[in-house]
């Protein structure tokens, strides 16, 4: 608008000297090339792009603490075996009976938050590299949402970003995201020697090559999700992701490639663990029991010791689905996390474990499954600066019983898994890979829950309290999240059509398996 005004003003000044006084406020613009953008406009545009791309990035793993609590701490972290509630709610994910408000957080907030910013970003810039990065961020966010619900609005979301639109099947969402990641990688490869504004990118500070590796790594994660649902597609996409021929960059290779969101004011996990009613989340008994049994030195990086006054203080996790009073629940080990710590999206250790599984099937010939497995553990140790992993990787320690300090929720994990690689049993090798990936991925609860559903690993203790009303059988686990009831009021025709088409094996229930959750060994889980 300013440029147009100056041109008009300049023309008037040329035509009538008497009007010159009305134009003198912008006289410095007279010598300006009208095809160029002024420094002020550049700064304004960079601020807008930074705000929009930042708005997308802040909703992959939600930065806003209330949204983060619902999606990461109360749901993904609990169902993925990382966290337990230290406060008892009548309706919660822990008991498989979340309230309507809890059901809709990812669906009704993440989808429009990401998509509205994405639409605005496309309108705000024509920079191909920035738009390609935005496409990758959108893929990272929506992959988590479809893994949670199954069918979701994706390809036909309206121009307003609202979710009142036809739902794509999960297969269609995955296919579309694969296409978008391929297109983004192709675009960024053309710009790989340049960069985008570091101010606009709180993940990689504008490093385009790192975005290419992250996109390929995300593609590999998605490929391995399809091992049972679409094995041919899984193999094809996995091979494409790790390909480094003809100058391709492939996937993450070092901890420098880790994707994590920095520059946030206060880490939302810190808020929930330390400021909400004295801390409403604690680390799970499952995770700390594995780590204690295996003398895992990362335990001190993940957790703080318990604070009991009537028991020996050690790394004691809290049983998921407990009914302890909050004063007892809060005595269990809390997260060892700082206020300014970044939010992890994906790390190179996960990539190595993905490649280890692909190598089991002969899809990744870059190394052996064992070597990828070992490299995944070593990189995780290096990330947390806890020393050499050689002793850990030779350990034959079995996972022992969990003896609850408060005496109510003891359990014995049903697993033969140990850190030392098993050279004979492919199924045990898979369990080792997934279990070590689970430990290394902390606190990515949604990823842990997805892989637990797909493979049945790691072996987790069932919730002792089940209030699902028969939806989830006792001793079993949630397979997906139910749509919020309001969505049936505002988008009922589309939603019912999607449920009948893509969730016909059980309907809109917690116990219904999503499309890729079809491991023949787990059909009755």
PDB file of N, CA, C and O in Angstrom, residues 264-271 274-275 337-342:
ATOM      1  N   UNK A 264      11.741 -21.177  23.354  1.00  0.00           N
ATOM      2  CA  UNK A 264      10.442 -21.003  23.999  1.00  0.00           C
ATOM      3  C   UNK A 264      10.646 -20.400  25.388  1.00  0.00           C
ATOM      4  O   UNK A 264      11.684 -20.585  26.006  1.00  0.00           O
ATOM      5  N   UNK A 265       9.644 -19.696  25.858  1.00  0.00           N
ATOM      6  CA  UNK A 265       9.802 -18.988  27.134  1.00  0.00           C
ATOM      7  C   UNK A 265       9.953 -19.952  28.304  1.00  0.00           C
ATOM      8  O   UNK A 265      10.912 -19.874  29.065  1.00  0.00           O
ATOM      9  N   UNK A 266       8.985 -20.854  28.459  1.00  0.00           N
ATOM     10  CA  UNK A 266       9.041 -21.858  29.513  1.00  0.00           C
ATOM     11  C   UNK A 266       8.620 -23.190  28.927  1.00  0.00           C
ATOM     12  O   UNK A 266       7.567 -23.295  28.291  1.00  0.00           O
ATOM     13  N   UNK A 267       9.439 -24.194  29.100  1.00  0.00           N
ATOM     14  CA  UNK A 267       9.112 -25.516  28.591  1.00  0.00           C
ATOM     15  C   UNK A 267       7.790 -25.992  29.214  1.00  0.00           C
ATOM     16  O   UNK A 267       7.655 -26.010  30.441  1.00  0.00           O
ATOM     17  N   UNK A 268       6.798 -26.380  28.392  1.00  0.00           N
ATOM     18  CA  UNK A 268       5.494 -26.754  28.954  1.00  0.00           C
ATOM     19  C   UNK A 268       5.543 -27.989  29.845  1.00  0.00           C
ATOM     20  O   UNK A 268       4.750 -28.109  30.781  1.00  0.00           O
ATOM     21  N   UNK A 269       6.461 -28.922  29.585  1.00  0.00           N
ATOM     22  CA  UNK A 269       6.600 -30.077  30.465  1.00  0.00           C
ATOM     23  C   UNK A 269       7.019 -29.630  31.867  1.00  0.00           C
ATOM     24  O   UNK A 269       6.582 -30.208  32.863  1.00  0.00           O
ATOM     25  N   UNK A 270       7.865 -28.609  31.925  1.00  0.00           N
ATOM     26  CA  UNK A 270       8.270 -28.076  33.225  1.00  0.00           C
ATOM     27  C   UNK A 270       7.066 -27.493  33.951  1.00  0.00           C
ATOM     28  O   UNK A 270       6.889 -27.713  35.160  1.00  0.00           O
ATOM     29  N   UNK A 271       6.249 -26.749  33.226  1.00  0.00           N
ATOM     30  CA  UNK A 271       5.069 -26.138  33.848  1.00  0.00           C
ATOM     31  C   UNK A 271       4.170 -27.198  34.471  1.00  0.00           C
ATOM     32  O   UNK A 271       3.725 -27.071  35.612  1.00  0.00           O
ATOM     33  N   UNK A 274       5.952 -29.144  37.491  1.00  0.00           N
ATOM     34  CA  UNK A 274       6.405 -28.421  38.678  1.00  0.00           C
ATOM     35  C   UNK A 274       5.463 -27.312  39.157  1.00  0.00           C
ATOM     36  O   UNK A 274       5.525 -26.925  40.317  1.00  0.00           O
ATOM     37  N   UNK A 275       4.613 -26.813  38.270  1.00  0.00           N
ATOM     38  CA  UNK A 275       3.813 -25.659  38.657  1.00  0.00           C
ATOM     39  C   UNK A 275       2.311 -25.932  38.744  1.00  0.00           C
ATOM     40  O   UNK A 275       1.592 -25.171  39.388  1.00  0.00           O
ATOM     41  N   UNK A 337      13.963 -31.667  34.207  1.00  0.00           N
ATOM     42  CA  UNK A 337      13.799 -30.792  33.046  1.00  0.00           C
ATOM     43  C   UNK A 337      13.951 -29.353  33.470  1.00  0.00           C
ATOM     44  O   UNK A 337      13.570 -28.973  34.585  1.00  0.00           O
ATOM     45  N   UNK A 338      14.547 -28.549  32.593  1.00  0.00           N
ATOM     46  CA  UNK A 338      14.753 -27.136  32.879  1.00  0.00           C
ATOM     47  C   UNK A 338      13.698 -26.270  32.226  1.00  0.00           C
ATOM     48  O   UNK A 338      13.057 -26.668  31.244  1.00  0.00           O
ATOM     49  N   UNK A 339      13.525 -25.076  32.747  1.00  0.00           N
ATOM     50  CA  UNK A 339      12.503 -24.178  32.227  1.00  0.00           C
ATOM     51  C   UNK A 339      12.730 -23.827  30.757  1.00  0.00           C
ATOM     52  O   UNK A 339      11.775 -23.643  30.005  1.00  0.00           O
ATOM     53  N   UNK A 340      13.975 -23.717  30.351  1.00  0.00           N
ATOM     54  CA  UNK A 340      14.276 -23.274  28.987  1.00  0.00           C
ATOM     55  C   UNK A 340      14.694 -24.415  28.067  1.00  0.00           C
ATOM     56  O   UNK A 340      15.160 -24.165  26.954  1.00  0.00           O
ATOM     57  N   UNK A 341      14.548 -25.657  28.510  1.00  0.00           N
ATOM     58  CA  UNK A 341      14.934 -26.782  27.667  1.00  0.00           C
ATOM     59  C   UNK A 341      14.096 -26.816  26.388  1.00  0.00           C
ATOM     60  O   UNK A 341      12.892 -26.511  26.416  1.00  0.00           O
ATOM     61  N   UNK A 342      14.692 -27.198  25.246  1.00  0.00           N
ATOM     62  CA  UNK A 342      13.937 -27.273  23.987  1.00  0.00           C
ATOM     63  C   UNK A 342      12.971 -28.452  23.983  1.00  0.00           C
ATOM     64  O   UNK A 342      13.056 -29.346  24.821  1.00  0.00           O
TER      65      UNK A 342
END
